[in-house]
GROMACS .gro file of C-alpha atoms in nm:
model
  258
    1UNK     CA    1   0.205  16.799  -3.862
    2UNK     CA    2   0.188  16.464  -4.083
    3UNK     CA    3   0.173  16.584  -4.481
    4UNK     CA    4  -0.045  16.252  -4.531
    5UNK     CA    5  -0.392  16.325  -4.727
    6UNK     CA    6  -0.627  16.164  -4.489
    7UNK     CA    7  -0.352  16.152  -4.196
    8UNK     CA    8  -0.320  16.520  -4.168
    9UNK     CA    9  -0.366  16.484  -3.788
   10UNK     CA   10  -0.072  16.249  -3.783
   11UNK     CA   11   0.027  15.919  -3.937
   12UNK     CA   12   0.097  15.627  -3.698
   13UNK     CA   13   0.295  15.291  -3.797
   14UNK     CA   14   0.154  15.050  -3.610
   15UNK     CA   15   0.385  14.724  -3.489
   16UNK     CA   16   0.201  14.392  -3.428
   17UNK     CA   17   0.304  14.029  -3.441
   18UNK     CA   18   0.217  13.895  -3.814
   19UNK     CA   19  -0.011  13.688  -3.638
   20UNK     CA   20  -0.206  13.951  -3.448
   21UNK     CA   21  -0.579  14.084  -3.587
   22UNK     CA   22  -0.718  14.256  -3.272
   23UNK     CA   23  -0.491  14.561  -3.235
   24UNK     CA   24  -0.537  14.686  -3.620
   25UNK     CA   25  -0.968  14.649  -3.596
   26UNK     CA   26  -0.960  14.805  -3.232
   27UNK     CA   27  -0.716  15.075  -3.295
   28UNK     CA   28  -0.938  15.143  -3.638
   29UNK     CA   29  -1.242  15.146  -3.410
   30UNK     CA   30  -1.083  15.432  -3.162
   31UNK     CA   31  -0.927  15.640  -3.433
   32UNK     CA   32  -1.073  15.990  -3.440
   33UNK     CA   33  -1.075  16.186  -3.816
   34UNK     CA   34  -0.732  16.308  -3.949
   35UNK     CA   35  -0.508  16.041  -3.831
   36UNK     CA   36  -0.400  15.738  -4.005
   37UNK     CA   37  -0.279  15.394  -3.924
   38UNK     CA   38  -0.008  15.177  -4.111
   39UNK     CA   39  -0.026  14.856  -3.981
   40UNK     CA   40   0.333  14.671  -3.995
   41UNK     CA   41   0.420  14.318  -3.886
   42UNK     CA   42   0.683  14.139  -3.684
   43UNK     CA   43   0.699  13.787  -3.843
   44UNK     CA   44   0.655  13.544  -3.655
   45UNK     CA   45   0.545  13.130  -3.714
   46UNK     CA   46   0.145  13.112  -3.618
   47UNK     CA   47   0.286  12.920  -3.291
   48UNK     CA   48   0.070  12.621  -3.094
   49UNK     CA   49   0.110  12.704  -2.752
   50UNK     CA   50   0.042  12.414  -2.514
   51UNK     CA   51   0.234  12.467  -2.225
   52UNK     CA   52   0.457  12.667  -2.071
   53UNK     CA   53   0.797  12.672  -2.235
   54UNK     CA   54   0.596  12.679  -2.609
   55UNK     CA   55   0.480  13.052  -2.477
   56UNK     CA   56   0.827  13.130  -2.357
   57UNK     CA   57   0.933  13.061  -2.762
   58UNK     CA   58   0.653  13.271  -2.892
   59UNK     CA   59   0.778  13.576  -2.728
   60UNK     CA   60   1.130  13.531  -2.782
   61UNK     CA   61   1.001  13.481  -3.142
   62UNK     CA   62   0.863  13.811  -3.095
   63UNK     CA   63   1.121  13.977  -2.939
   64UNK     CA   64   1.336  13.846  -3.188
   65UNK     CA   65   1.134  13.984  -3.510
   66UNK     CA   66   1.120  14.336  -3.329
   67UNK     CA   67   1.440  14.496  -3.431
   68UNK     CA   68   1.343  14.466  -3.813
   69UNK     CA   69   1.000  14.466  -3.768
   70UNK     CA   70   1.054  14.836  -3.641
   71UNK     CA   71   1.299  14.918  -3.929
   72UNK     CA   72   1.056  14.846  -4.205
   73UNK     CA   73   0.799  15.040  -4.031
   74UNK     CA   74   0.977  15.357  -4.006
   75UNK     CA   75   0.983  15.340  -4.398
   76UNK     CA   76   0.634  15.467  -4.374
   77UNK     CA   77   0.776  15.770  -4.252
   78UNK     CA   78   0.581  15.799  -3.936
   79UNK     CA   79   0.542  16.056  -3.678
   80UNK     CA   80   0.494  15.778  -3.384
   81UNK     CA   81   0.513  15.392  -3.334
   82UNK     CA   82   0.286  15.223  -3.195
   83UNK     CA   83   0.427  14.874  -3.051
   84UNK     CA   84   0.084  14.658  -3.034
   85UNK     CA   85   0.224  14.385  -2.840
   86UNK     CA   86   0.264  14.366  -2.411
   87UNK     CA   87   0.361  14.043  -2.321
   88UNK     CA   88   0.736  14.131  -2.444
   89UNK     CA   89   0.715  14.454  -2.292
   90UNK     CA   90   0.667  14.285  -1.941
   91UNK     CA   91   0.939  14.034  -1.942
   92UNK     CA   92   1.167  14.035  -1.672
   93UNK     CA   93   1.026  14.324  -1.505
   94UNK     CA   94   1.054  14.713  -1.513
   95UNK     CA   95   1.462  14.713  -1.574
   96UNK     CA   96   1.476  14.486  -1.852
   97UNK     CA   97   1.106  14.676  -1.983
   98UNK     CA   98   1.339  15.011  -1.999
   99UNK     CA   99   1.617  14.939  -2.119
  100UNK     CA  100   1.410  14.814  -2.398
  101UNK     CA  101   1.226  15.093  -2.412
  102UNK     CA  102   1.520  15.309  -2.442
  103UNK     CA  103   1.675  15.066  -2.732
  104UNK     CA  104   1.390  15.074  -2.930
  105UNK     CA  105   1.302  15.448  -2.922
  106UNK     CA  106   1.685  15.489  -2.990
  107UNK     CA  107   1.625  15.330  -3.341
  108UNK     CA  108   1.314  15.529  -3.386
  109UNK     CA  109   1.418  15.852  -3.322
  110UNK     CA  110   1.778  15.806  -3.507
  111UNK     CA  111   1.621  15.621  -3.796
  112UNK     CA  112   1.288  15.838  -3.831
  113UNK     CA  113   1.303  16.126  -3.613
  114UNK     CA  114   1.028  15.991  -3.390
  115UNK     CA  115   0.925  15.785  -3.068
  116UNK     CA  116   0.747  15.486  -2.956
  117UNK     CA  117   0.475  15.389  -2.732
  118UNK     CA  118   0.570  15.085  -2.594
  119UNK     CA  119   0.310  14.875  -2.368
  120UNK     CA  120   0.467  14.863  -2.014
  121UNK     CA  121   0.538  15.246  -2.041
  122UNK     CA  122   0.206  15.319  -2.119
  123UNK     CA  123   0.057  15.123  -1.865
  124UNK     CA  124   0.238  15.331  -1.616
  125UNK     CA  125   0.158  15.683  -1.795
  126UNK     CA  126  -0.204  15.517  -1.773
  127UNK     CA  127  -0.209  15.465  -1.410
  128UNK     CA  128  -0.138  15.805  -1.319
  129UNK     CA  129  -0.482  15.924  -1.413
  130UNK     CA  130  -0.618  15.652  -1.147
  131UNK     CA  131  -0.436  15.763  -0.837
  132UNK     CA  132  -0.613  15.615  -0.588
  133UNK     CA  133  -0.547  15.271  -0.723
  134UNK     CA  134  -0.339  15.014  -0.549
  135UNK     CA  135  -0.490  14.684  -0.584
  136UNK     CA  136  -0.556  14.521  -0.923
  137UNK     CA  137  -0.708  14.222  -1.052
  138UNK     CA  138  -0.572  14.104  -1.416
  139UNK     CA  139  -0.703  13.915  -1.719
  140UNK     CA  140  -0.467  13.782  -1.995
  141UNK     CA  141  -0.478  13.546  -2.291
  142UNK     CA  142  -0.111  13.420  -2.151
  143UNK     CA  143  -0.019  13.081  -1.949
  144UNK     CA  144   0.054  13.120  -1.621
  145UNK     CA  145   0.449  13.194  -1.714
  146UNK     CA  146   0.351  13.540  -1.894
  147UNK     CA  147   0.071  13.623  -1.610
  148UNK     CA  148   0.380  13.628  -1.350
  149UNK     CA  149   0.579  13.844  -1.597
  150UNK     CA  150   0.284  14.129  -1.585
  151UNK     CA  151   0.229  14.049  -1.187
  152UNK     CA  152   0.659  14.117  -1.164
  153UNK     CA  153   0.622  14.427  -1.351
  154UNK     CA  154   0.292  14.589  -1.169
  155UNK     CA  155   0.516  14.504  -0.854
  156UNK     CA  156   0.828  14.663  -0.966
  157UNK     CA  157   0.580  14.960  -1.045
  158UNK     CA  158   0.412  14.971  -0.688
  159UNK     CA  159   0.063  14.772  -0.762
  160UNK     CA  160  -0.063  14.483  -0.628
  161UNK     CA  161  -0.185  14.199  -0.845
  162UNK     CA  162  -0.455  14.083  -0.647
  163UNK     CA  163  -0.588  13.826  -0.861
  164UNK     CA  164  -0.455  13.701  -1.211
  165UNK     CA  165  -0.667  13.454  -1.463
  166UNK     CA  166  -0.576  13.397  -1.814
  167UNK     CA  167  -0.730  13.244  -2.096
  168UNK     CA  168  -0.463  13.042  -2.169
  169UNK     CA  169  -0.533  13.051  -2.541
  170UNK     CA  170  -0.360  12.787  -2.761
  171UNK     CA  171  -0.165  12.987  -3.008
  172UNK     CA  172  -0.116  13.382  -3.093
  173UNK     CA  173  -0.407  13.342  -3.380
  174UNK     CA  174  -0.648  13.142  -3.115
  175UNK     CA  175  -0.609  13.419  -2.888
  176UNK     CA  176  -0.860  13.645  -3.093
  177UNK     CA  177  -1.097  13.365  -3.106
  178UNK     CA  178  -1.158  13.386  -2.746
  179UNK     CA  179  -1.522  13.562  -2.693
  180UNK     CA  180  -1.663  13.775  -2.427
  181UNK     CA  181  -1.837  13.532  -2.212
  182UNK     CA  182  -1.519  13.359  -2.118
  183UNK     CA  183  -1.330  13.688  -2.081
  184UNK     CA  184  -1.605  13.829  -1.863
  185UNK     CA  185  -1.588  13.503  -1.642
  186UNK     CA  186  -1.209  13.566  -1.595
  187UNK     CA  187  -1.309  13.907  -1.515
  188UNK     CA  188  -1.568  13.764  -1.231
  189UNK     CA  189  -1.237  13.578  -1.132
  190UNK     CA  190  -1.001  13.858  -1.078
  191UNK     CA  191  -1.275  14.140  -0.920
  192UNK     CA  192  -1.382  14.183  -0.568
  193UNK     CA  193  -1.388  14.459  -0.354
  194UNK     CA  194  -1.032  14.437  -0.290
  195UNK     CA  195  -0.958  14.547  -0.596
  196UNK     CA  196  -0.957  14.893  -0.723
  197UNK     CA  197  -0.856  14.872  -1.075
  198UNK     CA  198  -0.906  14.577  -1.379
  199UNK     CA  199  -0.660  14.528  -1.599
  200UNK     CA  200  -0.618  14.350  -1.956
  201UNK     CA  201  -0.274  14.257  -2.141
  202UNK     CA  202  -0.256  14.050  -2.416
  203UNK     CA  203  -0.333  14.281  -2.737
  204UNK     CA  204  -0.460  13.977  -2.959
  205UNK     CA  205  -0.768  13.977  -2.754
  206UNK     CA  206  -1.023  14.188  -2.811
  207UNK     CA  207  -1.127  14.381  -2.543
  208UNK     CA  208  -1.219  14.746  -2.568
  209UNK     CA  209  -1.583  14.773  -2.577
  210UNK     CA  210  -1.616  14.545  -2.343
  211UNK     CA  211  -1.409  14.678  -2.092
  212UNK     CA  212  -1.634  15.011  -2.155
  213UNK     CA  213  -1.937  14.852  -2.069
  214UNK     CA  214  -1.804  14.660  -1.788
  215UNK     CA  215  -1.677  14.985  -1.604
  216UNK     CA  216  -2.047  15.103  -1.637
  217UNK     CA  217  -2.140  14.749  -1.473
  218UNK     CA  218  -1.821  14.736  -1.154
  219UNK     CA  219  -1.819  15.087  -1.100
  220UNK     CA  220  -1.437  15.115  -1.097
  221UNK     CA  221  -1.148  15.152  -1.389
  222UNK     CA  222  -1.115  14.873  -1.618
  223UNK     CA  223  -0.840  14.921  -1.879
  224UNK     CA  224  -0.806  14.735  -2.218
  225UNK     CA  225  -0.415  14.726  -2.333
  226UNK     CA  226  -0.556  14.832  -2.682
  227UNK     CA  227  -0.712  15.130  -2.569
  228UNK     CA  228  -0.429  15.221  -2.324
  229UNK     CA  229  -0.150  15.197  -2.576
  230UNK     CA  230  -0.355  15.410  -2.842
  231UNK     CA  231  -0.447  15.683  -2.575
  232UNK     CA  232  -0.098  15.674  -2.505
  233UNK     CA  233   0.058  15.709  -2.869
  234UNK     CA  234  -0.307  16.009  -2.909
  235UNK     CA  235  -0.167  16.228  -2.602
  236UNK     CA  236   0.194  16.205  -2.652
  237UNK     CA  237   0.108  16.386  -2.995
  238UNK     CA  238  -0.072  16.626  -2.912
  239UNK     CA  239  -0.463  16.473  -2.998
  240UNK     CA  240  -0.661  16.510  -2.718
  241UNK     CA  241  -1.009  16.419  -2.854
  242UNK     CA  242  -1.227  16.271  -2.603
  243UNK     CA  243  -1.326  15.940  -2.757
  244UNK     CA  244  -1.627  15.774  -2.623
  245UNK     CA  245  -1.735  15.405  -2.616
  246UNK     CA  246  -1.427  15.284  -2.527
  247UNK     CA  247  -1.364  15.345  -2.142
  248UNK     CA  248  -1.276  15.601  -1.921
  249UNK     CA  249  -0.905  15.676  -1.993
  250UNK     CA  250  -1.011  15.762  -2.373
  251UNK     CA  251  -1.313  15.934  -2.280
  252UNK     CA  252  -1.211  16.158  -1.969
  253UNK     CA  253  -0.843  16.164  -1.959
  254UNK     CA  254  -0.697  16.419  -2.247
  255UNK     CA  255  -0.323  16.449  -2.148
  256UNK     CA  256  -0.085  16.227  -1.973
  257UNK     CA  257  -0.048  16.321  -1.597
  258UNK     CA  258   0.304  16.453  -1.502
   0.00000   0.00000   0.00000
């Protein structure tokens, strides 16, 4: 149990990208009463992203930052990390996703005697409460480059990306510029009735509440990366509040399957 005054739930550090703003408000927006966020960057330029290879240095920027980005947030004392970032936790596919996985939550638990929720990983707790799902349609905020790392990943995980459509966004800041009409028009892009599931990476763009309301609209699952990685990092310590207004996973779904 975290000591913290107002965290006496537990105390989270939360990792972002220095130039992320969407995971801090969403995750604030989520939290339920007695736990408490510390919000720690990963410093990285405020990239333009313009093609292809410009997103490939962003998140190898990222990547790069990680390591000590992690290390100063353990000085918090945490009793979880939160890494509120996806597009690094796709690359290459589920091998390269574990082994950093294991790397990372290494560090954590040798340097603070705790874990990590890591996106990829919680994406695949996430799907076990949904499973009947097979067929998924995606929305990012990524080029085309990162939309092929997520559709490698949901394949080396057994899903089929049906459709992908990304916003393309023109830098890590622009991403949380992008509003909800355009993401729900990528959304009418990826949906159909071949797919079972919607899914969201890219944690710089906000997402959550919409995603609630447009699971009331589609009548099937649509997961926001924000909400998945902060049910993920609730359950794996023990909170199982059901937390409404934010989709189905938070609201219905109070442990992790085995």
């Amino acid at each position: 149990m975290s000591l913290d005054y107002y965290g006496y739930r537990k105390k989270f550090a939360v990792l972002v990208p220095s130039t992320n703003t969407a995971v801090e408000t969403e995750y604030h927006k989520m939290c339920p009463e007695g736990v408490v966020l510390a919000t720690r960057a990963c410093v990285i330029p405020p990239f333009k992203v313009t093609n292809e290879q410009e997103f490939v240095e962003m998140v190898q920027a990222i990547g790069g930052a990680t390591e000590q980005g992690l290390i100063d947030s353990l000085t918090c004392r945490p009793d979880h990390v939160i890494f509120g970032y996806s597009a690094e936790t796709f690359w290459d596919g589920k091998g390269r996703s574990d082994r950093e996985f294991k790397k990372y939550n290494d560090i954590a638990q040798s340097r603070g005697g705790c874990n990590i929720t890591f996106g990829a990983q919680a994406i695949m707790d996430a799907l076990k409460c949904y499973p009947k799902v097979k067929r998924i349609g995606v929305i990012s905020p990524y080029m085309p480059v990162g939309d092929s790392q997520v559709v490698k990943f949901m394949a080396d995980i057994g899903y089929e990306v049906v459709r992908i459509a990304g916003h393309c966004s023109p830098g890590p800041v622009e991403i949380a510029h992008e509003n909800f009409a355009k993401t729900r028009a990528l959304v009418d892009q990826v949906n159909g009735d071949d797919v079972d599931l919607i899914l969201q990476a890219g944690t710089n763009l906000y997402f959550v509440e919409l995603a609630a309301q447009l699971e009331q609209e589609l009548g099937k699952p649509v997961l926001a990366i924000n909400a998945l990685t902060f049910w993920h990092a609730l359950r794996s310590n023990g909170i199982h509040d059901r937390i409404r207004g934010f989709g189905s996973l938070l609201s219905e779904h109070i442990a992790i399957p085995e």
